[in-house]
Amino acid sequence: ARQSLGTLRAQLELNDALVSERTLVAPFDGWVREVRVHEHQFLGAGEVVATLAKDTTAVKVLLLVPGQYRPRLKPGQPVRLEFEGFAYLYQDVTVTAVSDELLGPTEVKRYLGASLGDVLKVDGPLVRVEARLPEDGLRAHGDQFRYYTGMLGTGRVRVRFPRGVSVAPGQ
């Protein structure tokens, strides 16, 4: 009986180890926003399988702006966003952060990851600019549409002033 019990304990420990190998644990409590895998898909180490958000997480947008404009970008600047598929439905947001470093095409692909890295055609250095979206989705003609990771669009930020407008240093 003792020998059988020892064998069963060893088998139970092995089964527990196999189950924990196949178990995903979130790094924090929150809501699952997106699932990026499907049933029976093999996963590699470090692959993104889901997008999680805390209750207090603000929805942000990442803008990749041509690097030559980096000296003219700063937090607080207004940006007008237009998402593909939602023509003329503009979101007015404010820049919350501007990266100090420029990213080349290879680094942009690495930064965006395997699922989004090939979506954008990158020709030169870019700077990362972040802005906070005003709501959890778009409103169009009385309908509500959620934002999703990977949505593409165009962001317009004024980096030059019209002729005749003078700006004091630091403004």
Short mmCIF file of N, CA and C in Angstrom, two decimals, residues 59-143:
data_model
loop_
_atom_site.label_atom_id
_atom_site.label_comp_id
_atom_site.label_asym_id
_atom_site.label_seq_id
_atom_site.Cartn_x
_atom_site.Cartn_y
_atom_site.Cartn_z
N VAL A 59 -7.04 54.24 -22.17
CA VAL A 59 -6.81 53.77 -23.53
C VAL A 59 -5.90 54.77 -24.22
N LYS A 60 -4.77 54.26 -24.74
CA LYS A 60 -3.79 55.14 -25.36
C LYS A 60 -3.65 54.82 -26.84
N VAL A 61 -3.13 55.80 -27.55
CA VAL A 61 -2.81 55.61 -28.96
C VAL A 61 -1.32 55.88 -29.13
N LEU A 62 -0.69 55.08 -29.99
CA LEU A 62 0.71 55.24 -30.31
C LEU A 62 0.80 55.83 -31.71
N LEU A 63 1.46 56.97 -31.82
CA LEU A 63 1.70 57.58 -33.11
C LEU A 63 3.17 57.43 -33.44
N LEU A 64 3.48 57.05 -34.65
CA LEU A 64 4.86 56.97 -35.11
C LEU A 64 5.05 58.12 -36.08
N VAL A 65 5.79 59.11 -35.64
CA VAL A 65 5.96 60.37 -36.37
C VAL A 65 7.35 60.40 -37.00
N PRO A 66 7.47 60.89 -38.24
CA PRO A 66 8.81 60.99 -38.85
C PRO A 66 9.79 61.69 -37.91
N GLY A 67 10.99 61.10 -37.81
CA GLY A 67 11.99 61.54 -36.85
C GLY A 67 12.42 62.99 -36.97
N GLN A 68 12.36 63.57 -38.18
CA GLN A 68 12.82 64.95 -38.34
C GLN A 68 11.96 65.95 -37.55
N TYR A 69 10.77 65.52 -37.12
CA TYR A 69 9.89 66.42 -36.37
C TYR A 69 10.09 66.32 -34.86
N ARG A 70 10.98 65.43 -34.38
CA ARG A 70 11.16 65.24 -32.94
C ARG A 70 11.43 66.54 -32.19
N PRO A 71 12.31 67.45 -32.68
CA PRO A 71 12.56 68.67 -31.91
C PRO A 71 11.32 69.55 -31.74
N ARG A 72 10.32 69.39 -32.59
CA ARG A 72 9.12 70.24 -32.54
C ARG A 72 7.96 69.60 -31.77
N LEU A 73 8.16 68.40 -31.25
CA LEU A 73 7.09 67.69 -30.55
C LEU A 73 7.27 67.81 -29.05
N LYS A 74 6.14 67.96 -28.33
CA LYS A 74 6.20 68.03 -26.87
C LYS A 74 4.84 67.66 -26.30
N PRO A 75 4.82 67.17 -25.06
CA PRO A 75 3.55 66.88 -24.41
C PRO A 75 2.68 68.13 -24.35
N GLY A 76 1.38 67.92 -24.50
CA GLY A 76 0.44 69.03 -24.46
C GLY A 76 -0.03 69.48 -25.83
N GLN A 77 0.67 69.06 -26.90
CA GLN A 77 0.25 69.45 -28.24
C GLN A 77 -1.03 68.71 -28.63
N PRO A 78 -1.93 69.39 -29.34
CA PRO A 78 -3.15 68.70 -29.82
C PRO A 78 -2.85 67.83 -31.03
N VAL A 79 -3.57 66.72 -31.13
CA VAL A 79 -3.46 65.80 -32.26
C VAL A 79 -4.88 65.48 -32.72
N ARG A 80 -5.07 65.43 -34.02
CA ARG A 80 -6.36 65.03 -34.59
C ARG A 80 -6.18 63.65 -35.20
N LEU A 81 -6.95 62.67 -34.71
CA LEU A 81 -6.87 61.29 -35.18
C LEU A 81 -8.04 60.95 -36.08
N GLU A 82 -7.75 60.13 -37.09
CA GLU A 82 -8.80 59.59 -37.95
C GLU A 82 -8.45 58.12 -38.19
N PHE A 83 -9.29 57.21 -37.72
CA PHE A 83 -9.03 55.79 -37.86
C PHE A 83 -9.54 55.28 -39.20
N GLU A 84 -8.78 54.33 -39.78
CA GLU A 84 -9.20 53.73 -41.04
C GLU A 84 -10.56 53.07 -40.84
N GLY A 85 -11.44 53.25 -41.81
CA GLY A 85 -12.79 52.70 -41.72
C GLY A 85 -13.77 53.66 -41.08
N PHE A 86 -13.28 54.79 -40.57
CA PHE A 86 -14.13 55.79 -39.92
C PHE A 86 -13.78 57.17 -40.48
N ALA A 87 -13.94 57.31 -41.78
CA ALA A 87 -13.57 58.56 -42.45
C ALA A 87 -14.36 59.73 -41.87
N TYR A 88 -13.66 60.83 -41.67
CA TYR A 88 -14.21 62.10 -41.18
C TYR A 88 -14.77 62.00 -39.77
N LEU A 89 -14.46 60.94 -39.05
CA LEU A 89 -14.85 60.82 -37.64
C LEU A 89 -13.58 61.06 -36.83
N TYR A 90 -13.36 62.30 -36.45
CA TYR A 90 -12.10 62.70 -35.83
C TYR A 90 -12.15 62.57 -34.32
N GLN A 91 -11.01 62.21 -33.75
CA GLN A 91 -10.82 62.19 -32.31
C GLN A 91 -9.75 63.23 -32.00
N ASP A 92 -10.07 64.23 -31.21
CA ASP A 92 -9.09 65.23 -30.82
C ASP A 92 -8.51 64.83 -29.48
N VAL A 93 -7.19 64.62 -29.47
CA VAL A 93 -6.48 64.17 -28.27
C VAL A 93 -5.29 65.08 -28.03
N THR A 94 -4.61 64.85 -26.91
CA THR A 94 -3.45 65.63 -26.54
C THR A 94 -2.26 64.71 -26.34
N VAL A 95 -1.10 65.12 -26.84
CA VAL A 95 0.12 64.35 -26.67
C VAL A 95 0.43 64.26 -25.17
N THR A 96 0.66 63.02 -24.68
CA THR A 96 1.01 62.83 -23.28
C THR A 96 2.49 62.50 -23.10
N ALA A 97 3.13 61.93 -24.13
CA ALA A 97 4.54 61.57 -24.01
C ALA A 97 5.18 61.54 -25.39
N VAL A 98 6.45 61.94 -25.44
CA VAL A 98 7.24 61.90 -26.67
C VAL A 98 8.57 61.24 -26.32
N SER A 99 8.92 60.22 -27.07
CA SER A 99 10.17 59.50 -26.83
C SER A 99 11.36 60.39 -27.17
N ASP A 100 12.46 60.20 -26.46
CA ASP A 100 13.68 60.95 -26.74
C ASP A 100 14.54 60.28 -27.81
N GLU A 101 14.20 59.05 -28.17
CA GLU A 101 15.01 58.33 -29.14
C GLU A 101 14.25 58.09 -30.44
N LEU A 102 15.00 58.02 -31.51
CA LEU A 102 14.43 57.70 -32.81
C LEU A 102 14.57 56.21 -33.05
N LEU A 103 13.59 55.64 -33.74
CA LEU A 103 13.59 54.21 -34.04
C LEU A 103 13.72 54.02 -35.54
N GLY A 104 14.61 53.12 -35.94
CA GLY A 104 14.74 52.75 -37.34
C GLY A 104 13.70 51.70 -37.70
N PRO A 105 13.59 51.34 -38.98
CA PRO A 105 12.59 50.37 -39.43
C PRO A 105 12.64 49.03 -38.69
N THR A 106 13.83 48.49 -38.47
CA THR A 106 13.94 47.20 -37.79
C THR A 106 13.50 47.32 -36.34
N GLU A 107 13.89 48.41 -35.68
CA GLU A 107 13.52 48.61 -34.28
C GLU A 107 12.01 48.83 -34.15
N VAL A 108 11.39 49.50 -35.11
CA VAL A 108 9.92 49.70 -35.08
C VAL A 108 9.23 48.34 -35.14
N LYS A 109 9.69 47.47 -36.04
CA LYS A 109 9.09 46.13 -36.15
C LYS A 109 9.25 45.36 -34.85
N ARG A 110 10.43 45.43 -34.24
CA ARG A 110 10.66 44.73 -32.98
C ARG A 110 9.77 45.30 -31.88
N TYR A 111 9.65 46.64 -31.84
CA TYR A 111 8.83 47.30 -30.82
C TYR A 111 7.36 46.90 -30.94
N LEU A 112 6.85 46.85 -32.18
CA LEU A 112 5.44 46.51 -32.40
C LEU A 112 5.17 45.02 -32.19
N GLY A 113 6.20 44.19 -32.33
CA GLY A 113 6.03 42.76 -32.10
C GLY A 113 5.62 42.01 -33.35
N ALA A 114 5.57 40.69 -33.21
CA ALA A 114 5.31 39.81 -34.35
C ALA A 114 3.92 40.03 -34.95
N SER A 115 2.95 40.34 -34.12
CA SER A 115 1.59 40.46 -34.64
C SER A 115 1.34 41.75 -35.41
N LEU A 116 2.10 42.81 -35.15
CA LEU A 116 1.86 44.10 -35.82
C LEU A 116 3.06 44.63 -36.59
N GLY A 117 4.22 44.04 -36.39
CA GLY A 117 5.45 44.56 -36.98
C GLY A 117 5.45 44.66 -38.49
N ASP A 118 4.74 43.77 -39.15
CA ASP A 118 4.72 43.78 -40.62
C ASP A 118 3.57 44.59 -41.20
N VAL A 119 2.74 45.17 -40.36
CA VAL A 119 1.57 45.92 -40.83
C VAL A 119 1.97 47.25 -41.45
N LEU A 120 2.97 47.91 -40.87
CA LEU A 120 3.37 49.23 -41.32
C LEU A 120 4.58 49.18 -42.23
N LYS A 121 4.57 50.02 -43.25
CA LYS A 121 5.75 50.18 -44.09
C LYS A 121 6.53 51.37 -43.52
N VAL A 122 7.77 51.12 -43.12
CA VAL A 122 8.58 52.15 -42.49
C VAL A 122 9.76 52.45 -43.40
N ASP A 123 9.94 53.74 -43.75
CA ASP A 123 11.01 54.13 -44.66
C ASP A 123 12.18 54.82 -43.97
N GLY A 124 11.96 55.42 -42.85
CA GLY A 124 13.03 56.17 -42.19
C GLY A 124 12.86 56.15 -40.70
N PRO A 125 13.65 56.94 -39.99
CA PRO A 125 13.54 56.97 -38.53
C PRO A 125 12.21 57.58 -38.08
N LEU A 126 11.69 57.02 -37.00
CA LEU A 126 10.43 57.49 -36.43
C LEU A 126 10.61 57.76 -34.95
N VAL A 127 9.73 58.59 -34.42
CA VAL A 127 9.71 58.86 -32.99
C VAL A 127 8.35 58.41 -32.45
N ARG A 128 8.36 57.79 -31.25
CA ARG A 128 7.12 57.34 -30.63
C ARG A 128 6.46 58.50 -29.90
N VAL A 129 5.19 58.69 -30.18
CA VAL A 129 4.39 59.73 -29.52
C VAL A 129 3.15 59.05 -28.97
N GLU A 130 2.81 59.33 -27.73
CA GLU A 130 1.62 58.74 -27.11
C GLU A 130 0.61 59.82 -26.80
N ALA A 131 -0.66 59.41 -26.88
CA ALA A 131 -1.77 60.29 -26.51
C ALA A 131 -2.83 59.42 -25.85
N ARG A 132 -3.61 60.02 -25.00
CA ARG A 132 -4.69 59.32 -24.30
C ARG A 132 -5.98 59.54 -25.06
N LEU A 133 -6.69 58.45 -25.33
CA LEU A 133 -7.97 58.57 -26.03
C LEU A 133 -9.05 58.99 -25.04
N PRO A 134 -10.01 59.80 -25.49
CA PRO A 134 -10.98 60.37 -24.57
C PRO A 134 -11.99 59.37 -24.02
N GLU A 135 -12.28 58.32 -24.73
CA GLU A 135 -13.28 57.34 -24.29
C GLU A 135 -12.76 55.95 -24.60
N ASP A 136 -13.59 54.96 -24.31
CA ASP A 136 -13.22 53.57 -24.58
C ASP A 136 -13.59 53.15 -25.99
N GLY A 137 -14.04 54.07 -26.82
CA GLY A 137 -14.42 53.71 -28.18
C GLY A 137 -14.88 54.91 -28.98
N LEU A 138 -15.20 54.64 -30.23
CA LEU A 138 -15.68 55.67 -31.15
C LEU A 138 -17.20 55.69 -31.16
N ARG A 139 -17.76 56.86 -31.33
CA ARG A 139 -19.21 56.98 -31.50
C ARG A 139 -19.46 57.49 -32.91
N ALA A 140 -20.29 56.76 -33.65
CA ALA A 140 -20.60 57.16 -35.02
C ALA A 140 -22.07 56.87 -35.30
N HIS A 141 -22.80 57.91 -35.63
CA HIS A 141 -24.21 57.78 -36.00
C HIS A 141 -25.02 57.01 -34.95
N GLY A 142 -24.73 57.29 -33.69
CA GLY A 142 -25.46 56.65 -32.60
C GLY A 142 -24.94 55.29 -32.18
N ASP A 143 -23.93 54.76 -32.88
CA ASP A 143 -23.36 53.46 -32.54
C ASP A 143 -22.04 53.64 -31.80
#
